Amino acid sequence: MSNQIASREQWSGAWGFILAAAGSAIGLGNIWKFPYIVGENGGGAFVLVYLLCIAVIGAPVMICEFALGRHTQRDPVGAFKALAPKTSVLAHLVGLAVLLAGAFLLLFRCWGWGALLIGLGLLIFRHGWVLVGAMGVVAGFTILAFYSVVAGWTLGYVWKAAAGQLDFASVEAAKAHFVQFTFNPYWAVGCHFVFVMLCVLIVYKGIKSGIERWSKILMPVLLLIMLALIIRSLTLPGAMDGVRFYLTPDFSKINAGSVLTALGHAFFSLSLGMGAMITYGSYLDRKENLFSSTLSVVGLDTLIALMAGLAIFPAVFAQGFQPDAGPGLVFLVLPTVFHQIPLGAFWAFLFFLLLLIAALTSGISLLEVVTAYFVDERGWKRHRAAVVFGGAIFLLGALCAVSVTDISDWTRLEKLHAVLLKVFGSTKASFFDTLDNLSSNWLLPLGGLFISLFTGWIWGTKHALDEIRHGSSNFGDVHLISLLAGLKDDPSHNAGVHVVTLASLWGIFIRFISPVAVLIAFLHTIGWLKLT
Ligand code: PHE
């Protein structure tokens, strides 16, 4: 293992790491999904709830992931292998609970879910905590499969915008075009292929000359395009209606469901709960500051999500459209909005390019999780792992791509859908919602829950903090009251007993607050706890 560590690639410095991690976090989630869930959940109040989730749960969990990765210098599976005890009572208890839940479901003749849970329970018994890492690798694989389909549509739209073909007088016309485009396997699969290829090429090149290099080029471009779009949008006549909708909180529109959506989205948007940040942390040098890096990544991700809202809502309102169009907001409504703006084709091109760049830097982090696992745990060469799994993800994604004519349609997989309905007995959900639901509401929150529990109770906040302290020049130990009072450098304020420090606050969040919040959210999602 020491050899492996000696030859392990590293980021060239903190900035490269921060841009790569921010690149992973900033993606379709920020620019495509965030605005439409804000639109569906009533605007400003939802934004506030989301910010709270980011601060209270997202940031603390992100530090855990970075610490786990940097401490072990391994992929997610390797990280848990290195730190998990041989037998863990907590893991056995979870295994038992899952087995019982499975048996219970079988009793009620839910065969599909019952069998799935029994299998999972047995796996938990056998592999314990290592399974959390494995779940991350599986999540990386499945998320990238559908993510790259949507990213492929974006790529196609960049092309079409450049060719001046995205000019629609009505949302109906835009929809007809979108359905025709996604229904055409040459376009849908072709664009998906090109996107996966781009991810493979970058991951193939490795950490410094692949992921870091491209993140350093693409992230500033992304920021510039975003600024240009915001200025354009805010200077349209009538733009202020959109700003008002976006920034005025109306708490009557918030219910338990929207809080849970905000929590799930916080995980998705920050790339948490599946080991992407463990993997990126594993290439980081001990001398870099984890606390401040986390603040930068969380800050950049949140900034870009908020900016996306400012670019989209004013334009949508100014042209007289509604903000609650759901997943179709950017593919159907925006092209129509651009049609009414001078030089619309140019703005459409910029917008879809922005979306493509965001998706690309996230796509590479998903592929990197799978690649790192095969390199670290199975001894594969990076080149081989990137190509083989890029290929496999392409095939799975191609199935998704031809199965839908649009995000909310199962038309071509009617039979498969019917079988799934029978086995799992769920209500009719759209194809996209199903995959999105699986990752945002299940895999990532559960991953986040177990990562918090593991850091808080198994590895221990003390050991994690030892790791975080490397390179953070005791930032975490600053007395919180002194910090708030602006006296953090005053020696007398930091002398004496440090009880209320950033580090102790983090420990409490990780041990209690985030596990309980995620558990409540999760129990609500699966219907075992009914919140109003
Ligand atoms: N954070 C990315 C986004 O907002 C998606 C993602 C999730 C990437 C999980 C990596 C891991 O689009």
XYZ file of C-alpha atoms and ligand atoms in Angstrom:
544
model
C 0.000 0.000 0.000
C 2.832 2.416 0.748
C 4.015 2.071 -2.838
C 0.571 2.824 -4.050
C 0.439 5.947 -1.913
C 3.872 7.089 -3.022
C 2.895 6.918 -6.678
C -0.584 8.304 -6.166
C -1.303 11.414 -8.170
C -2.195 14.630 -6.369
C -3.777 17.971 -7.147
C -1.183 20.640 -7.786
C -2.534 22.732 -4.913
C -5.569 23.942 -3.030
C -6.937 25.995 -5.892
C -6.868 23.110 -8.377
C -8.619 20.926 -5.828
C -11.259 23.554 -5.018
C -12.044 24.178 -8.688
C -12.276 20.462 -9.430
C -14.535 19.825 -6.421
C -16.639 22.889 -7.248
C -16.781 21.595 -10.822
C -18.188 18.331 -9.517
C -20.726 20.112 -7.342
C -21.808 22.652 -9.953
C -23.762 20.773 -12.554
C -27.155 20.156 -14.065
C -28.380 20.201 -10.460
C -27.604 23.892 -10.109
C -28.587 25.259 -13.470
C -31.261 22.906 -14.664
C -32.847 21.423 -11.565
C -32.521 24.112 -8.908
C -34.496 26.755 -10.824
C -37.349 24.397 -11.640
C -37.724 23.045 -8.115
C -37.673 26.626 -6.829
C -40.369 27.348 -9.417
C -42.450 24.369 -8.299
C -42.043 25.070 -4.593
C -43.052 28.692 -4.549
C -39.855 30.704 -4.853
C -37.974 32.573 -2.118
C -39.067 30.570 0.922
C -37.758 27.410 -0.675
C -34.456 29.111 -1.410
C -34.085 29.891 2.302
C -34.858 26.326 3.338
C -32.347 25.083 0.808
C -29.654 27.417 2.165
C -30.326 26.124 5.659
C -29.917 22.510 4.505
C -26.647 23.391 2.791
C -25.233 25.083 5.895
C -26.435 22.663 8.557
C -26.116 19.342 6.758
C -24.272 19.764 3.462
C -21.115 21.519 4.634
C -20.482 19.286 7.686
C -20.914 16.123 5.617
C -18.605 17.483 2.923
C -15.804 17.960 5.472
C -16.288 14.339 6.557
C -15.945 13.111 2.978
C -12.801 15.144 2.348
C -11.279 13.959 5.631
C -12.119 10.303 4.931
C -10.544 10.515 1.483
C -7.442 12.434 2.436
C -6.753 10.346 5.505
C -6.944 7.030 3.693
C -5.699 8.189 0.252
C -8.077 5.696 -1.278
C -11.296 5.369 -3.264
C -14.564 5.171 -1.241
C -14.499 1.372 -0.854
C -10.829 1.438 0.160
C -11.480 4.289 2.577
C -14.122 2.328 4.476
C -12.016 -0.839 4.315
C -9.100 0.988 5.884
C -11.080 2.478 8.752
C -13.994 0.148 9.483
C -13.650 -2.298 12.362
C -13.907 -5.995 11.511
C -17.224 -6.330 13.281
C -19.474 -3.449 14.038
C -22.548 -3.692 16.234
C -24.129 -0.741 14.448
C -23.635 -2.391 11.039
C -25.191 -5.603 12.349
C -28.132 -3.718 13.778
C -28.720 -1.972 10.454
C -28.411 -5.326 8.658
C -30.943 -6.848 11.016
C -33.361 -3.946 10.572
C -33.132 -4.264 6.789
C -33.676 -8.044 6.950
C -36.723 -7.586 9.163
C -38.108 -4.900 6.889
C -37.614 -7.267 3.933
C -39.389 -10.133 5.721
C -42.202 -7.781 6.677
C -42.653 -6.713 3.058
C -42.686 -10.334 1.868
C -45.428 -10.979 4.395
C -47.428 -8.279 2.678
C -46.632 -9.809 -0.701
C -44.387 -6.975 -1.882
C -42.129 -9.523 -3.545
C -39.780 -7.173 -5.378
C -38.959 -4.840 -2.526
C -38.986 -7.695 -0.004
C -36.418 -9.755 -1.938
C -34.310 -6.669 -2.569
C -34.190 -5.782 1.107
C -33.375 -9.347 2.199
C -30.464 -9.425 -0.271
C -29.302 -6.051 0.976
C -29.576 -7.109 4.624
C -27.378 -10.149 3.951
C -24.821 -7.985 2.164
C -24.752 -5.594 5.111
C -24.096 -8.508 7.459
C -21.254 -9.732 5.306
C -19.539 -6.486 4.325
C -20.589 -4.015 7.007
C -19.446 -0.448 6.492
C -17.513 -1.212 3.317
C -20.898 -1.445 1.650
C -21.360 2.318 2.042
C -18.343 2.835 -0.222
C -19.619 0.194 -2.637
C -22.999 1.919 -2.738
C -21.162 5.067 -3.796
C -19.437 3.307 -6.684
C -22.756 1.844 -7.845
C -24.391 5.268 -7.500
C -21.622 6.852 -9.577
C -22.325 4.363 -12.306
C -26.108 4.727 -12.364
C -26.208 8.476 -11.868
C -23.785 9.053 -14.732
C -25.882 6.817 -16.995
C -28.921 9.098 -16.825
C -26.988 12.282 -16.175
C -25.145 11.874 -19.446
C -28.403 11.402 -21.337
C -29.597 14.821 -20.206
C -26.094 16.199 -20.779
C -26.286 14.721 -24.291
C -29.516 16.627 -24.967
C -27.687 19.742 -23.815
C -24.859 19.021 -26.201
C -27.355 18.590 -29.035
C -28.960 21.895 -28.117
C -25.598 23.684 -28.187
C -25.160 22.391 -31.705
C -28.670 23.316 -32.742
C -28.428 26.764 -31.218
C -25.210 27.362 -33.145
C -26.994 26.262 -36.323
C -29.870 28.644 -35.544
C -32.399 25.822 -35.226
C -33.650 26.649 -31.740
C -36.056 29.339 -32.750
C -39.565 28.644 -31.485
C -42.528 30.951 -31.404
C -44.417 28.924 -28.778
C -43.754 26.421 -26.016
C -45.797 23.890 -28.024
C -43.436 24.270 -30.968
C -40.453 23.917 -28.646
C -41.985 20.807 -27.138
C -42.686 19.246 -30.514
C -39.071 19.832 -31.451
C -37.769 18.480 -28.161
C -39.814 15.278 -28.474
C -38.689 14.810 -32.054
C -35.080 15.399 -31.063
C -35.042 13.045 -28.087
C -37.074 10.465 -30.003
C -34.458 10.314 -32.710
C -31.968 7.655 -31.579
C -29.203 9.044 -33.781
C -29.336 12.364 -32.017
C -30.127 11.086 -28.535
C -27.620 8.229 -28.490
C -25.066 10.095 -30.592
C -24.964 13.109 -28.279
C -24.925 10.860 -25.234
C -21.973 9.013 -26.761
C -20.005 12.198 -27.402
C -20.616 13.385 -23.841
C -19.449 10.108 -22.279
C -16.424 10.169 -24.600
C -15.484 13.635 -23.337
C -15.714 12.398 -19.738
C -13.592 9.341 -20.568
C -10.941 11.448 -22.308
C -10.554 13.757 -19.328
C -10.552 11.010 -16.684
C -8.144 9.000 -18.864
C -5.621 11.832 -18.602
C -5.577 11.568 -14.824
C -5.891 13.986 -11.953
C -3.530 16.838 -12.756
C -3.473 16.923 -16.507
C -7.056 15.721 -16.912
C -9.559 16.685 -14.247
C -7.675 19.609 -12.695
C -6.540 21.112 -15.965
C -9.999 21.104 -17.509
C -11.676 22.338 -14.344
C -9.283 25.278 -14.284
C -10.180 26.145 -17.873
C -13.909 25.465 -17.763
C -14.963 26.902 -14.398
C -13.929 30.519 -15.141
C -15.645 30.261 -18.547
C -18.770 29.055 -16.780
C -18.720 32.017 -14.426
C -18.280 34.509 -17.259
C -21.130 33.057 -19.299
C -23.338 33.084 -16.221
C -22.594 36.752 -15.579
C -23.370 37.665 -19.179
C -26.693 35.792 -19.017
C -27.685 37.463 -15.745
C -26.994 40.923 -17.141
C -29.024 40.126 -20.247
C -31.897 38.717 -18.238
C -32.053 41.517 -15.670
C -32.059 44.233 -18.309
C -35.180 42.908 -20.060
C -38.311 44.991 -19.515
C -40.454 43.352 -16.818
C -37.547 41.415 -15.351
C -38.258 42.592 -11.819
C -41.383 40.399 -11.553
C -39.083 37.403 -11.832
C -36.666 38.773 -9.248
C -39.577 39.405 -6.894
C -40.885 35.876 -7.327
C -37.415 34.477 -6.799
C -36.416 36.458 -3.748
C -39.648 37.104 -1.822
C -40.235 34.312 0.673
C -43.801 33.015 0.930
C -43.746 30.497 3.749
C -47.311 29.369 3.148
C -45.992 27.477 0.139
C -43.541 25.428 2.201
C -44.549 22.018 3.537
C -42.699 18.924 4.709
C -42.421 17.748 1.119
C -40.587 20.861 0.025
C -38.210 20.677 2.990
C -37.338 17.124 2.000
C -36.895 18.111 -1.619
C -34.499 20.819 -0.428
C -32.541 18.329 1.661
C -32.302 15.760 -1.139
C -31.242 18.444 -3.539
C -28.578 19.713 -1.138
C -26.946 16.272 -1.305
C -27.269 16.018 -5.062
C -26.026 19.507 -5.721
C -22.991 19.212 -3.452
C -22.141 15.763 -4.911
C -22.413 14.247 -1.443
C -23.313 10.804 -0.205
C -21.688 8.725 -2.924
C -17.987 9.192 -2.419
C -17.189 11.725 -5.141
C -15.785 14.031 -2.487
C -14.030 11.132 -0.727
C -12.318 10.355 -4.024
C -11.385 13.976 -4.750
C -10.166 14.388 -1.153
C -7.932 11.361 -1.595
C -5.776 13.260 -4.099
C -5.222 16.166 -1.731
C -2.028 16.936 0.113
C -1.975 16.970 3.899
C -0.835 20.571 3.987
C -4.027 21.942 2.419
C -6.818 23.402 4.510
C -9.972 21.259 4.515
C -12.144 23.724 6.385
C -11.567 26.640 4.061
C -11.680 24.405 0.955
C -15.095 23.133 2.047
C -16.334 26.679 2.567
C -15.119 27.639 -0.912
C -16.697 24.641 -2.634
C -20.023 25.024 -0.812
C -19.944 28.778 -1.429
C -19.243 28.446 -5.155
C -21.910 25.791 -5.616
C -24.517 27.874 -3.821
C -23.487 31.027 -5.641
C -23.903 29.404 -9.041
C -27.309 27.932 -8.120
C -28.522 31.330 -6.930
C -27.105 32.972 -10.045
C -28.858 30.439 -12.276
C -32.155 31.533 -10.756
C -31.277 35.152 -11.468
C -30.464 34.325 -15.062
C -33.626 32.315 -15.652
C -36.587 33.751 -13.689
C -36.367 37.379 -14.810
C -36.241 36.256 -18.457
C -39.114 33.799 -17.986
C -41.336 36.396 -16.278
C -40.340 39.185 -18.638
C -41.622 37.158 -21.582
C -44.830 36.253 -19.767
C -44.177 32.579 -18.974
C -44.839 30.639 -15.797
C -41.929 29.432 -13.642
C -43.379 26.048 -12.721
C -42.816 24.140 -15.957
C -40.857 21.384 -14.180
C -37.989 19.507 -15.822
C -38.913 21.025 -19.177
C -38.204 24.567 -17.980
C -34.823 24.902 -19.626
C -35.471 22.777 -22.721
C -38.962 24.035 -23.563
C -39.549 27.414 -21.998
C -36.098 28.948 -22.354
C -35.722 28.454 -26.130
C -39.093 30.175 -26.505
C -37.951 32.979 -24.221
C -34.802 33.445 -26.303
C -36.905 33.651 -29.450
C -38.357 36.934 -28.211
C -34.998 38.470 -27.329
C -32.761 40.206 -29.870
C -29.838 37.956 -30.856
C -31.760 35.091 -29.245
C -29.798 32.338 -30.999
C -26.581 33.672 -29.533
C -27.990 33.726 -25.993
C -29.449 30.267 -26.443
C -26.048 29.029 -27.560
C -24.360 30.583 -24.520
C -26.948 29.161 -22.157
C -26.680 25.597 -23.392
C -22.902 25.842 -23.503
C -23.010 26.879 -19.862
C -25.167 23.879 -19.038
C -22.849 21.578 -20.982
C -19.718 22.799 -19.181
C -21.413 22.387 -15.815
C -22.506 18.858 -16.715
C -19.064 17.891 -17.995
C -17.137 18.795 -14.840
C -19.729 16.826 -12.815
C -19.746 13.881 -15.202
C -15.996 13.433 -14.843
C -16.291 13.259 -11.059
C -18.900 10.514 -11.341
C -16.686 8.506 -13.700
C -13.673 9.161 -11.469
C -15.383 7.437 -8.515
C -15.826 4.250 -10.535
C -12.348 4.539 -12.066
C -10.639 5.157 -8.702
C -12.285 2.045 -7.280
C -10.938 -0.181 -10.039
C -7.497 1.443 -9.884
C -7.120 1.358 -6.094
C -8.923 -1.833 -5.188
C -8.557 -3.990 -8.264
C -5.161 -2.832 -9.460
C -6.394 -1.809 -12.914
C -4.585 0.763 -15.010
C -6.404 4.104 -15.040
C -6.660 4.058 -18.851
C -8.320 0.697 -18.910
C -10.748 1.485 -16.089
C -11.819 4.786 -17.658
C -12.431 3.242 -21.078
C -14.135 0.043 -19.894
C -16.492 1.761 -17.471
C -17.064 4.709 -19.731
C -18.189 2.107 -22.288
C -20.435 0.319 -19.817
C -21.999 3.585 -18.690
C -22.545 4.520 -22.309
C -24.459 1.275 -22.905
C -26.674 1.680 -19.855
C -27.266 5.323 -20.710
C -28.050 4.446 -24.324
C -30.853 2.237 -23.014
C -32.190 5.197 -21.053
C -31.791 7.449 -24.062
C -33.853 5.308 -26.396
C -36.410 4.498 -23.726
C -37.739 8.011 -23.451
C -39.173 10.414 -25.905
C -39.086 13.073 -23.334
C -38.248 13.320 -19.670
C -41.721 12.384 -18.553
C -42.379 9.542 -20.921
C -41.852 5.787 -20.869
C -43.332 5.190 -24.314
C -40.694 2.849 -25.618
C -40.247 0.889 -22.451
C -43.947 0.432 -21.779
C -43.452 -3.290 -21.136
C -40.477 -2.899 -18.829
C -42.296 -0.177 -16.990
C -45.316 -2.440 -16.542
C -43.088 -5.179 -15.114
C -41.418 -2.747 -12.740
C -44.800 -1.514 -11.609
C -45.892 -5.058 -10.892
C -42.759 -6.025 -8.986
C -42.236 -2.834 -7.057
C -45.817 -1.683 -7.001
C -44.985 1.998 -7.173
C -47.243 4.609 -8.657
C -46.720 5.632 -12.226
C -43.753 7.944 -12.222
C -41.938 9.283 -15.218
C -38.714 7.709 -16.342
C -36.654 10.659 -15.369
C -38.366 11.063 -12.007
C -37.691 7.418 -11.213
C -33.929 7.688 -11.707
C -33.748 11.102 -10.149
C -35.821 9.908 -7.214
C -33.607 6.864 -6.764
C -30.462 8.960 -6.528
C -31.674 12.174 -4.883
C -34.088 10.643 -2.397
C -32.512 7.277 -1.696
C -28.902 6.624 -2.595
C -27.378 9.994 -1.747
C -29.239 10.785 1.501
C -28.639 7.230 2.748
C -24.989 7.506 1.760
C -24.799 10.850 3.571
C -26.490 9.371 6.647
C -23.993 6.524 6.853
C -21.014 8.752 6.155
C -22.060 11.003 9.066
C -22.713 8.058 11.356
C -19.428 6.460 10.407
C -17.400 9.610 10.960
C -19.269 10.560 14.118
C -19.435 7.210 15.866
C -17.145 4.628 14.269
C -14.036 6.386 12.984
C -14.773 9.048 15.598
C -14.931 12.813 15.366
C -11.632 12.951 17.277
C -9.720 11.065 14.605
C -11.501 12.925 11.822
C -10.622 16.210 13.490
C -6.963 15.175 13.723
C -7.067 14.785 9.956
C -8.881 18.087 9.418
C -6.357 19.915 11.613
C -3.546 19.075 9.198
C -3.165 22.204 7.156
C -6.038 24.077 8.721
C -3.851 25.907 11.252
C -6.371 25.245 13.982
C -9.112 27.081 12.151
C -11.624 24.623 13.542
C -10.478 25.354 17.063
C -11.316 29.017 16.933
C -13.746 29.922 19.683
C -17.073 30.463 17.973
C -18.060 33.423 20.131
C -14.684 35.088 19.426
C -15.166 34.402 15.720
C -18.628 35.956 15.657
C -17.312 38.914 17.633
C -14.490 39.396 15.129
C -11.904 38.636 17.813
C -10.522 35.378 16.523
C -6.953 36.634 16.455
C -7.091 38.075 19.917
C -4.955 35.728 22.040
C -6.880 36.220 25.244
C -10.097 35.172 23.546
C -8.623 31.944 22.387
C -6.902 31.080 25.611
C -8.625 28.960 28.198
C -11.170 26.242 27.644
C -12.415 25.891 24.093
C -15.852 24.469 24.320
C -17.871 26.253 21.699
C -15.560 25.953 18.724
C -16.307 25.442 15.053
C -14.913 21.956 15.453
C -17.205 21.073 18.360
C -20.182 22.476 16.487
C -19.243 20.333 13.496
C -18.956 17.255 15.733
C -22.457 17.788 17.110
C -23.899 18.263 13.629
C -22.237 15.123 12.368
C -23.136 12.931 15.311
C -26.702 14.059 15.863
C -28.210 16.681 13.635
C -27.477 15.397 10.153
C -28.210 11.711 10.894
C -31.526 12.581 12.559
C -32.546 15.023 9.809
C -31.695 12.588 7.043
C -33.413 9.732 8.837
C -36.617 11.730 9.247
C -36.450 12.764 5.599
C -35.858 9.207 4.559
C -38.659 7.708 6.638
C -40.997 10.285 5.180
C -39.871 9.450 1.649
C -40.581 5.763 2.077
C -43.909 6.588 3.726
C -43.207 5.243 7.213
C -43.485 8.633 8.794
C -46.189 10.996 7.711
C -45.275 14.631 8.033
C -47.847 17.102 6.812
N -23.525 17.807 -8.130
C -23.882 17.498 -9.474
C -24.940 18.493 -9.942
O -25.322 19.376 -9.240
C -24.375 16.088 -9.627
C -23.525 15.061 -8.961
C -24.056 14.271 -7.962
C -22.186 14.898 -9.326
C -23.271 13.346 -7.295
C -21.394 13.968 -8.677
C -21.930 13.209 -7.657
O -25.389 18.404 -11.043
